[in-house]
């Protein structure tokens, strides 16, 4: 009886990876909670630029796993890459701490250190993220691969315990308003907390990996790919022909300039404004990398079954771009709305910091992760479990529903009304259910479909869909219309902002300078040629994008099930 129970339980290595990822996510989400507020209130970059930079930063964090996955599969192995990634992220967070310490005395140097810190975090995350996810899948022998949906849901709960803790403690200390004005001097403590958390996560892995992160036979998981130390056997490696690499490289260059022209209407480099640089360099790199890499990996497929399974990963990855574009408004537009046009009084009339509102996502994941895992297990036992792509279509439908509800609750707010915080809580609750239908299921799907020789690289591919989603999130977050605080600032300048936006008045040069100093808009934002006049129209953009994606993916699910060739 005990042997049966042991076989049914999850390996202890899962809990080591759970703890490592928990502290890493505390580090990442703690920094994320205050990142845009720091850019706006300390570095004075403006909300639009902050949204674009935020989207570009997150996108690169999910693009570099391609590099980390490749280096792991080809040279270093999972273990070394996780240690390297954790160390780099701790250094990057300390750089942000230093930037937030000196911004008021040397703004130029502070910005330089800030960009350096983000750069180091981006590469650290690239080494860390695909390799720890890949190790979860490696803990289970082939006959137990059916446990992966459940295992990744548990692993995902660890991610969100870290997020939950960070989104409470970091805003409590680092998101403070004095007389309703943001105090930028305390942001540094949030970055320091993130740095300490990353050090803890790296130490957890370092001390426990050899004892617990092992195969059922006791062999270490995640060593260098060229040789298994136990028996000298050569492991599978990713191999790409020189011709395929050459074609992929040319394709990348062509697509980079095509996307650059589409996004910023120029092929050359004449506009060096920070928002344009991010949209015109980082975003095209991400989109071009995803497509060119698809060609490269597909060229290495050995048979039709393998090729079809890889296609499923790519098709699903395309659709979840729209999920992350909507979901990652949490750190930009939803944070600005929480800060500027939401009544945040919560229990016992306590006013919650704006960046803390994101905590509800982590809270609901921790509450719902195990019930969702049990639900999938029970449906599987009854033969009624939805195929993975259909689960992800359900996730897209749920996030469309969340924005539909919030859109109708901001419709009549006008320029001075405040959104009740309960509607943001409901939004995060519905989005969390959508996230649990989509993100851990996607990680599991890659684990089940990816050929072993480039499993980490295909996890990088999966994360590039997150990257593309975050890039799109930055572009969409930048079209947020003026919130109530902007109208109040304009009124203090003696100007009716609504008349400015409606082109009923013409500002003087002095007034335009004042608008730029106060980071006030001079015209409506737009998306796909349509002006965005209010928050209702802004949120309906996400309803339409995610709703259409959900329907198409659901219709495609039966075909995708066949292409998975027996894997569900």
Coordinates of C-alpha atoms in Angstrom, one line a residue:
X1 CA 0.0 0.0 0.0
X2 CA 2.8 2.4 0.9
X3 CA 4.6 1.6 -2.4
X4 CA 1.4 2.5 -4.4
X5 CA 1.1 5.8 -2.4
X6 CA 4.8 6.5 -3.1
X7 CA 4.3 6.0 -6.8
X8 CA 1.2 8.2 -6.8
X9 CA 2.9 11.1 -5.0
X10 CA 5.1 13.8 -6.6
X11 CA 8.9 13.5 -6.2
X12 CA 10.6 15.6 -3.5
X13 CA 12.5 17.4 -6.3
X14 CA 9.3 19.1 -7.3
X15 CA 9.2 20.8 -3.9
X16 CA 12.8 22.0 -4.2
X17 CA 12.1 23.5 -7.6
X18 CA 8.8 24.9 -6.1
X19 CA 10.8 26.7 -3.4
X20 CA 13.5 27.9 -5.8
X21 CA 10.9 29.3 -8.2
X22 CA 8.9 30.8 -5.3
X23 CA 11.8 33.1 -4.2
X24 CA 12.7 33.9 -7.8
X25 CA 9.1 35.0 -8.4
X26 CA 9.1 37.1 -5.2
X27 CA 12.1 38.8 -6.7
X28 CA 10.5 39.3 -10.1
X29 CA 7.0 40.3 -9.1
X30 CA 8.2 42.5 -6.3
X31 CA 10.2 44.5 -8.8
X32 CA 7.4 44.4 -11.3
X33 CA 4.9 45.8 -8.8
X34 CA 6.7 49.2 -8.5
X35 CA 8.6 49.3 -11.8
X36 CA 6.2 51.6 -13.8
X37 CA 5.5 53.8 -10.8
X38 CA 9.3 54.2 -10.3
X39 CA 9.7 55.2 -14.0
X40 CA 6.9 57.7 -13.8
X41 CA 7.5 59.3 -10.4
X42 CA 11.3 59.0 -10.0
X43 CA 12.8 58.8 -13.5
X44 CA 10.1 61.1 -14.9
X45 CA 9.6 59.0 -18.1
X46 CA 5.9 59.5 -18.4
X47 CA 3.1 56.9 -18.4
X48 CA 3.1 56.1 -22.2
X49 CA 6.9 55.6 -22.2
X50 CA 6.7 53.6 -19.0
X51 CA 4.1 51.2 -20.5
X52 CA 6.2 50.7 -23.6
X53 CA 9.4 50.2 -21.6
X54 CA 7.6 47.8 -19.2
X55 CA 6.3 45.8 -22.1
X56 CA 9.7 45.7 -23.8
X57 CA 11.4 44.7 -20.6
X58 CA 9.0 41.8 -19.9
X59 CA 9.1 40.8 -23.5
X60 CA 12.9 40.5 -23.4
X61 CA 12.7 38.6 -20.2
X62 CA 10.7 36.0 -22.1
X63 CA 12.9 36.2 -25.3
X64 CA 16.2 35.5 -23.6
X65 CA 15.0 32.0 -22.5
X66 CA 15.6 31.1 -26.1
X67 CA 19.3 31.8 -25.6
X68 CA 19.3 30.2 -22.1
X69 CA 17.5 27.1 -23.4
X70 CA 20.0 26.8 -26.3
X71 CA 23.1 27.2 -24.1
X72 CA 21.6 24.7 -21.6
X73 CA 20.7 22.1 -24.2
X74 CA 24.0 22.5 -26.0
X75 CA 26.6 23.3 -23.4
X76 CA 26.0 23.9 -19.7
X77 CA 22.9 21.9 -18.7
X78 CA 20.0 23.0 -16.5
X79 CA 21.8 23.2 -13.2
X80 CA 24.6 25.5 -14.1
X81 CA 22.2 27.8 -16.0
X82 CA 19.9 28.1 -13.0
X83 CA 22.8 29.1 -10.8
X84 CA 24.1 31.6 -13.4
X85 CA 20.6 33.1 -13.9
X86 CA 19.9 33.4 -10.2
X87 CA 23.2 35.2 -9.6
X88 CA 22.7 37.6 -12.5
X89 CA 19.2 38.5 -11.4
X90 CA 20.4 39.3 -7.8
X91 CA 23.0 41.6 -9.3
X92 CA 20.4 43.3 -11.5
X93 CA 18.1 43.9 -8.6
X94 CA 20.9 45.4 -6.6
X95 CA 21.6 47.8 -9.5
X96 CA 17.9 48.9 -9.4
X97 CA 18.3 49.5 -5.6
X98 CA 21.3 51.7 -6.3
X99 CA 19.5 53.6 -9.1
X100 CA 16.6 54.3 -6.7
X101 CA 19.1 55.5 -4.1
X102 CA 20.7 58.2 -6.3
X103 CA 17.9 59.3 -8.6
X104 CA 17.3 62.6 -6.8
X105 CA 21.0 63.6 -6.7
X106 CA 22.1 62.4 -10.2
X107 CA 19.1 61.6 -12.5
X108 CA 21.3 60.8 -15.5
X109 CA 23.5 58.3 -13.6
X110 CA 20.4 56.8 -12.0
X111 CA 18.9 56.2 -15.4
X112 CA 22.1 54.6 -16.7
X113 CA 22.3 52.2 -13.7
X114 CA 18.5 51.5 -14.1
X115 CA 19.0 50.4 -17.8
X116 CA 22.0 48.3 -16.8
X117 CA 20.0 46.6 -14.0
X118 CA 17.2 45.8 -16.3
X119 CA 19.7 44.4 -18.9
X120 CA 21.3 42.1 -16.3
X121 CA 17.9 40.9 -15.1
X122 CA 16.8 40.2 -18.6
X123 CA 19.7 37.8 -19.2
X124 CA 19.5 36.3 -15.8
X125 CA 15.9 35.4 -16.3
X126 CA 16.8 33.9 -19.7
X127 CA 19.2 31.4 -18.1
X128 CA 16.9 30.7 -15.2
X129 CA 13.3 30.4 -16.5
X130 CA 13.4 27.7 -19.3
X131 CA 15.7 25.5 -17.3
X132 CA 13.8 25.2 -14.1
X133 CA 10.6 24.5 -16.1
X134 CA 12.4 21.9 -18.1
X135 CA 13.6 20.2 -14.9
X136 CA 10.0 19.8 -13.6
X137 CA 9.2 17.6 -16.7
X138 CA 12.4 15.6 -16.3
X139 CA 11.5 14.5 -12.7
X140 CA 8.9 12.1 -14.1
X141 CA 9.5 8.9 -16.0
X142 CA 7.6 8.3 -19.3
X143 CA 5.0 6.2 -17.6
X144 CA 4.1 9.1 -15.2
X145 CA 3.9 11.9 -17.8
X146 CA 0.1 12.0 -17.2
X147 CA 1.0 13.7 -13.9
X148 CA 2.5 16.7 -15.6
X149 CA -0.7 18.9 -15.7
X150 CA -1.0 18.3 -12.0
X151 CA 2.7 18.8 -11.3
X152 CA 2.9 22.0 -13.3
X153 CA -0.2 23.4 -11.5
X154 CA 1.5 22.7 -8.2
X155 CA 4.7 24.3 -9.5
X156 CA 2.6 27.2 -10.7
X157 CA 1.2 27.6 -7.1
X158 CA 4.8 28.1 -6.0
X159 CA 5.3 30.8 -8.5
X160 CA 2.2 32.6 -7.2
X161 CA 3.0 32.2 -3.5
X162 CA 6.2 34.1 -4.3
X163 CA 4.1 36.7 -6.3
X164 CA 1.6 36.9 -3.5
X165 CA 4.2 37.6 -0.8
X166 CA 6.0 40.1 -2.9
X167 CA 2.9 42.0 -4.0
X168 CA 2.0 42.5 -0.3
X169 CA 5.3 43.3 1.3
X170 CA 7.0 45.3 -1.5
X171 CA 4.1 47.8 -2.0
X172 CA 3.6 48.1 1.7
X173 CA 7.1 49.4 2.1
X174 CA 7.9 50.9 -1.4
X175 CA 4.6 52.3 -2.6
X176 CA 3.8 55.2 -0.3
X177 CA 1.8 58.3 -0.9
X178 CA 2.1 61.5 1.3
X179 CA -0.8 63.9 1.0
X180 CA -1.9 61.9 -2.0
X181 CA 1.5 62.4 -3.7
X182 CA 3.8 59.5 -4.5
X183 CA 6.9 59.3 -2.3
X184 CA 9.7 58.1 -4.7
X185 CA 12.3 57.9 -2.0
X186 CA 11.1 54.5 -0.7
X187 CA 11.2 52.6 -4.0
X188 CA 14.7 51.5 -3.2
X189 CA 13.6 49.3 -0.4
X190 CA 11.4 47.3 -2.7
X191 CA 14.3 46.6 -5.0
X192 CA 16.5 45.6 -2.1
X193 CA 13.8 43.1 -0.9
X194 CA 13.7 41.6 -4.4
X195 CA 17.5 41.2 -4.4
X196 CA 17.5 39.4 -1.1
X197 CA 14.7 37.0 -2.3
X198 CA 16.7 36.1 -5.4
X199 CA 19.8 35.3 -3.2
X200 CA 17.6 33.0 -1.1
X201 CA 16.1 31.2 -4.1
X202 CA 19.5 30.6 -5.6
X203 CA 20.8 29.2 -2.2
X204 CA 17.8 26.9 -1.9
X205 CA 18.6 25.3 -5.2
X206 CA 22.4 25.2 -4.6
X207 CA 22.1 23.3 -1.3
X208 CA 19.3 20.9 -2.1
X209 CA 19.7 20.0 -5.8
X210 CA 22.1 17.1 -5.4
X211 CA 19.9 15.4 -2.8
X212 CA 16.4 15.8 -4.3
X213 CA 16.6 17.0 -7.9
X214 CA 17.2 13.5 -9.2
X215 CA 15.6 10.8 -11.4
X216 CA 13.5 7.9 -9.8
X217 CA 16.8 5.9 -10.1
X218 CA 18.7 8.5 -8.1
X219 CA 20.7 10.0 -11.0
X220 CA 21.1 13.8 -11.1
X221 CA 18.9 15.8 -13.4
X222 CA 20.1 18.7 -15.4
X223 CA 23.8 18.0 -15.8
X224 CA 25.9 19.0 -18.8
X225 CA 24.3 17.6 -22.0
X226 CA 27.4 16.1 -23.5
X227 CA 27.8 13.3 -21.0
X228 CA 25.9 11.5 -18.3
X229 CA 28.4 11.3 -15.4
X230 CA 27.0 8.1 -14.1
X231 CA 27.6 5.9 -17.1
X232 CA 29.4 8.0 -19.7
X233 CA 26.4 7.8 -22.1
X234 CA 26.1 10.6 -24.6
X235 CA 22.8 12.4 -24.3
X236 CA 20.7 13.7 -27.1
X237 CA 21.7 17.1 -28.4
X238 CA 20.0 19.7 -30.6
X239 CA 21.6 19.8 -34.1
X240 CA 20.9 22.3 -36.8
X241 CA 22.4 22.3 -40.3
X242 CA 24.5 25.3 -41.4
X243 CA 22.0 25.8 -44.2
X244 CA 19.0 26.0 -41.8
X245 CA 20.9 28.4 -39.5
X246 CA 21.8 30.6 -42.5
X247 CA 18.2 30.7 -43.8
X248 CA 16.8 31.4 -40.3
X249 CA 19.4 34.3 -39.9
X250 CA 18.4 35.9 -43.2
X251 CA 14.7 35.5 -42.3
X252 CA 15.3 37.1 -39.0
X253 CA 16.9 40.2 -40.6
X254 CA 14.2 40.6 -43.2
X255 CA 11.4 40.2 -40.6
X256 CA 13.1 42.6 -38.2
X257 CA 13.0 45.5 -40.7
X258 CA 9.5 44.6 -41.9
X259 CA 8.2 44.7 -38.3
X260 CA 10.2 47.9 -37.6
X261 CA 8.5 49.6 -40.5
X262 CA 5.1 48.4 -39.4
X263 CA 5.5 49.5 -35.8
X264 CA 7.4 52.9 -36.2
X265 CA 7.0 53.7 -39.9
X266 CA 10.7 53.7 -40.6
X267 CA 13.4 51.3 -41.6
X268 CA 16.4 53.4 -40.7
X269 CA 17.1 55.0 -37.4
X270 CA 16.3 58.7 -37.1
X271 CA 14.0 58.9 -34.0
X272 CA 15.9 58.2 -30.7
X273 CA 13.0 58.9 -28.3
X274 CA 13.0 56.1 -25.7
X275 CA 9.5 54.8 -26.5
X276 CA 10.2 54.7 -30.2
X277 CA 13.5 52.9 -29.6
X278 CA 11.8 50.2 -27.6
X279 CA 9.0 49.8 -30.2
X280 CA 11.3 50.0 -33.1
X281 CA 14.1 47.7 -31.9
X282 CA 13.0 45.4 -29.1
X283 CA 9.6 44.6 -30.4
X284 CA 10.8 43.7 -33.9
X285 CA 13.5 41.5 -32.5
X286 CA 10.9 39.5 -30.5
X287 CA 8.5 39.1 -33.4
X288 CA 11.2 38.2 -35.9
X289 CA 12.9 35.8 -33.5
X290 CA 9.7 33.9 -33.0
X291 CA 9.0 33.3 -36.7
X292 CA 12.6 32.6 -37.7
X293 CA 13.1 30.2 -34.8
X294 CA 10.0 28.3 -35.9
X295 CA 11.6 27.7 -39.2
X296 CA 14.9 26.6 -37.6
X297 CA 13.3 24.1 -35.2
X298 CA 10.9 22.7 -37.8
X299 CA 13.8 22.1 -40.1
X300 CA 15.3 19.7 -37.5
X301 CA 12.2 17.6 -37.0
X302 CA 12.9 14.0 -37.9
X303 CA 9.5 12.7 -38.8
X304 CA 5.9 13.7 -39.4
X305 CA 4.7 12.9 -35.9
X306 CA 7.4 15.1 -34.4
X307 CA 6.8 17.9 -36.9
X308 CA 3.0 17.9 -36.1
X309 CA 3.6 18.0 -32.3
X310 CA 6.0 21.0 -32.7
X311 CA 3.4 22.7 -34.9
X312 CA 0.8 22.3 -32.0
X313 CA 3.3 24.1 -29.7
X314 CA 3.6 27.0 -32.2
X315 CA -0.1 27.3 -33.0
X316 CA -1.1 27.4 -29.3
X317 CA 1.8 29.8 -28.6
X318 CA 0.4 32.2 -31.2
X319 CA -3.0 32.3 -29.6
X320 CA -1.8 32.8 -26.1
X321 CA 0.0 36.0 -27.2
X322 CA -3.4 37.7 -26.9
X323 CA -3.9 36.3 -23.4
X324 CA -0.7 37.8 -22.1
X325 CA -1.2 41.1 -23.9
X326 CA -4.4 41.5 -21.8
X327 CA -3.2 39.9 -18.6
X328 CA 0.0 42.0 -18.4
X329 CA -2.0 45.2 -18.2
X330 CA -1.7 44.5 -14.4
X331 CA 1.7 46.1 -14.2
X332 CA 1.0 49.1 -16.4
X333 CA -2.5 50.4 -17.4
X334 CA -4.4 48.6 -14.5
X335 CA -1.8 50.0 -12.0
X336 CA -2.2 53.5 -13.4
X337 CA -6.0 53.1 -13.2
X338 CA -5.8 51.8 -9.6
X339 CA -3.5 54.7 -8.7
X340 CA -5.5 57.5 -10.4
X341 CA -9.1 56.6 -10.8
X342 CA -10.0 53.9 -8.3
X343 CA -11.4 54.1 -4.8
X344 CA -8.9 51.8 -3.1
X345 CA -10.4 51.9 0.4
X346 CA -10.6 48.3 1.5
X347 CA -11.3 46.5 4.8
X348 CA -11.8 48.8 7.8
X349 CA -11.5 51.8 5.5
X350 CA -7.8 51.1 4.8
X351 CA -6.5 52.6 1.5
X352 CA -4.6 49.9 -0.3
X353 CA -1.5 51.1 -2.3
X354 CA -2.1 51.0 -6.0
X355 CA 0.7 48.6 -6.8
X356 CA -0.7 46.1 -4.2
X357 CA -4.0 45.6 -6.0
X358 CA -2.1 43.1 -8.2
X359 CA -1.9 40.9 -5.1
X360 CA -5.3 39.5 -5.8
X361 CA -4.0 37.5 -8.8
X362 CA -1.4 35.8 -6.6
X363 CA -3.9 35.2 -3.8
X364 CA -6.4 33.6 -6.1
X365 CA -3.8 31.4 -7.8
X366 CA -2.7 30.1 -4.4
X367 CA -6.4 29.5 -3.4
X368 CA -7.4 27.9 -6.8
X369 CA -4.3 26.1 -8.0
X370 CA -4.9 22.8 -6.0
X371 CA -8.7 22.8 -6.8
X372 CA -7.9 23.2 -10.5
X373 CA -5.3 20.4 -10.3
X374 CA -7.8 18.1 -8.6
X375 CA -10.5 19.1 -11.1
X376 CA -8.2 18.1 -14.0
X377 CA -7.4 14.8 -12.3
X378 CA -11.0 13.9 -11.7
X379 CA -12.0 14.8 -15.3
X380 CA -9.2 12.7 -16.5
X381 CA -10.3 9.8 -14.4
X382 CA -13.8 10.0 -15.9
X383 CA -12.4 10.4 -19.5
X384 CA -13.9 13.9 -19.7
X385 CA -10.8 16.1 -19.4
X386 CA -10.6 18.8 -22.2
X387 CA -7.7 18.6 -24.5
X388 CA -5.0 21.1 -23.6
X389 CA -5.7 23.6 -26.5
X390 CA -9.4 23.7 -25.5
X391 CA -8.4 24.5 -21.9
X392 CA -6.3 27.4 -23.2
X393 CA -9.3 28.6 -25.3
X394 CA -11.3 28.6 -22.1
X395 CA -8.5 30.8 -20.5
X396 CA -8.8 33.3 -23.4
X397 CA -12.6 33.4 -23.0
X398 CA -12.3 34.1 -19.3
X399 CA -10.0 37.0 -19.7
X400 CA -12.3 38.5 -22.4
X401 CA -15.1 38.1 -19.9
X402 CA -13.1 39.9 -17.2
X403 CA -12.5 42.9 -19.4
X404 CA -16.1 43.0 -20.6
X405 CA -17.3 43.3 -17.0
X406 CA -14.8 46.0 -16.1
X407 CA -15.6 47.9 -19.3
X408 CA -19.2 48.2 -18.4
X409 CA -18.3 49.4 -14.9
X410 CA -16.1 52.2 -16.1
X411 CA -18.5 53.3 -18.9
X412 CA -20.3 56.0 -16.8
X413 CA -17.4 57.1 -14.6
X414 CA -16.7 60.2 -16.7
X415 CA -13.6 62.2 -15.9
X416 CA -14.0 62.4 -12.1
X417 CA -15.8 59.2 -11.0
X418 CA -13.9 56.5 -9.1
X419 CA -14.0 52.8 -9.9
X420 CA -14.9 50.7 -6.9
X421 CA -12.0 48.4 -6.0
X422 CA -14.3 45.4 -5.9
X423 CA -14.5 45.4 -9.7
X424 CA -10.7 45.1 -10.0
X425 CA -10.8 42.3 -7.4
X426 CA -13.4 40.5 -9.6
X427 CA -11.3 41.1 -12.7
X428 CA -8.3 39.5 -11.1
X429 CA -10.4 36.6 -9.9
X430 CA -11.7 35.8 -13.4
X431 CA -8.3 36.4 -15.0
X432 CA -6.8 34.0 -12.5
X433 CA -9.2 31.2 -13.5
X434 CA -8.2 32.0 -17.1
X435 CA -4.5 31.9 -16.2
X436 CA -4.9 28.4 -14.6
X437 CA -6.6 27.1 -17.7
X438 CA -3.8 28.5 -19.9
X439 CA -0.3 29.0 -18.4
X440 CA 0.5 25.8 -16.4
X441 CA -1.3 23.8 -19.1
X442 CA 0.9 25.3 -21.7
X443 CA 4.0 24.5 -19.7
X444 CA 2.8 20.9 -19.4
X445 CA 1.9 20.7 -23.1
X446 CA 5.5 21.6 -24.1
X447 CA 6.8 19.0 -21.6
X448 CA 4.7 16.3 -23.3
X449 CA 5.2 17.3 -26.9
X450 CA 8.8 18.6 -27.2
X451 CA 11.5 16.2 -28.4
X452 CA 14.0 15.7 -25.6
X453 CA 17.0 16.9 -27.7
X454 CA 15.7 20.5 -27.7
X455 CA 13.2 20.5 -24.8
X456 CA 14.7 23.5 -23.1
X457 CA 14.8 25.4 -26.5
X458 CA 11.1 24.6 -27.1
X459 CA 10.3 25.9 -23.6
X460 CA 12.1 29.1 -24.8
X461 CA 9.8 29.0 -27.8
X462 CA 6.8 28.8 -25.5
X463 CA 8.1 31.8 -23.5
X464 CA 8.6 33.8 -26.7
X465 CA 4.8 33.8 -27.1
X466 CA 4.8 35.4 -23.6
X467 CA 7.4 37.8 -24.9
X468 CA 5.3 38.7 -27.9
X469 CA 2.3 39.1 -25.7
X470 CA 4.2 41.4 -23.3
X471 CA 5.4 43.5 -26.3
X472 CA 1.8 43.8 -27.4
X473 CA 0.8 44.6 -23.8
X474 CA 3.2 47.5 -23.8
X475 CA 1.8 48.9 -27.0
X476 CA -1.8 48.4 -25.8
X477 CA -1.0 49.8 -22.4
X478 CA 0.4 53.0 -24.0
X479 CA -3.1 53.7 -25.5
X480 CA -4.7 54.1 -22.2
X481 CA -6.8 57.4 -22.3
X482 CA -6.5 60.2 -19.9
X483 CA -7.7 59.2 -16.4
X484 CA -9.2 61.5 -13.8
X485 CA -6.0 62.8 -12.4
X486 CA -5.0 64.2 -15.7
X487 CA -8.1 66.3 -15.9
X488 CA -7.5 67.6 -12.4
X489 CA -3.9 68.6 -13.3
X490 CA -5.0 70.4 -16.4
X491 CA -7.7 72.2 -14.4
X492 CA -5.0 73.4 -12.0
X493 CA -3.2 74.9 -15.1
X494 CA -6.4 76.7 -16.0
X495 CA -7.1 74.4 -19.0
X496 CA -10.1 72.1 -19.8
X497 CA -8.4 68.9 -20.9
X498 CA -11.5 67.6 -22.6
X499 CA -11.6 70.7 -24.8
X500 CA -7.9 70.1 -25.7
X501 CA -8.5 66.5 -26.7
X502 CA -11.6 67.5 -28.7
X503 CA -9.6 70.1 -30.5
X504 CA -11.9 72.9 -29.3
X505 CA -9.0 75.0 -28.0
X506 CA -5.5 75.7 -29.2
X507 CA -2.8 75.8 -26.5
X508 CA -0.1 78.4 -26.3
X509 CA 3.6 77.3 -26.5
X510 CA 3.8 78.0 -22.7
X511 CA 0.7 75.8 -22.0
X512 CA 2.1 73.0 -24.2
X513 CA 5.4 73.1 -22.2
X514 CA 3.3 72.9 -19.0
X515 CA 1.4 69.9 -20.3
X516 CA 4.7 68.2 -21.2
X517 CA 6.1 68.9 -17.8
X518 CA 3.0 67.5 -16.1
X519 CA 2.9 64.5 -18.5
X520 CA -0.5 65.4 -19.9
X521 CA -1.8 64.3 -23.3
X522 CA -2.5 66.7 -26.2
X523 CA -4.6 64.3 -28.2
X524 CA -6.5 61.0 -28.0
X525 CA -4.6 57.8 -28.3
X526 CA -5.5 55.3 -31.1
X527 CA -5.5 51.6 -31.9
X528 CA -5.7 50.2 -35.4
X529 CA -6.8 53.6 -36.7
X530 CA -9.6 54.0 -34.1
X531 CA -9.4 56.8 -31.5
X532 CA -9.7 55.7 -27.9
X533 CA -11.8 58.3 -26.2
X534 CA -12.5 56.7 -22.8
X535 CA -11.7 53.7 -20.5
X536 CA -14.7 51.8 -21.9
X537 CA -13.3 51.8 -25.4
X538 CA -9.9 50.9 -24.0
X539 CA -11.1 47.8 -22.2
X540 CA -13.2 46.7 -25.1
X541 CA -10.1 46.4 -27.2
X542 CA -9.1 43.4 -25.0
X543 CA -12.6 41.9 -25.1
X544 CA -12.5 41.8 -28.9
X545 CA -8.9 40.5 -29.3
X546 CA -9.2 37.8 -26.7
X547 CA -12.8 36.8 -27.5
X548 CA -11.9 36.2 -31.2
X549 CA -8.8 34.3 -30.3
X550 CA -10.8 32.1 -27.9
X551 CA -13.4 31.2 -30.5
X552 CA -10.8 30.4 -33.2
X553 CA -8.6 28.2 -30.9
X554 CA -11.7 26.3 -29.6
X555 CA -12.7 25.6 -33.2
X556 CA -9.2 24.4 -34.0
X557 CA -8.9 22.2 -30.9
X558 CA -10.2 18.9 -32.5
X559 CA -7.6 19.3 -35.3
X560 CA -4.8 20.0 -32.8
X561 CA -5.8 17.0 -30.8
X562 CA -5.2 14.8 -33.9
X563 CA -1.8 16.5 -34.5
X564 CA -0.8 15.7 -31.0
X565 CA -0.8 12.0 -32.1
X566 CA -2.1 10.4 -28.9
X567 CA -0.8 12.9 -26.3
X568 CA -3.4 14.9 -24.4

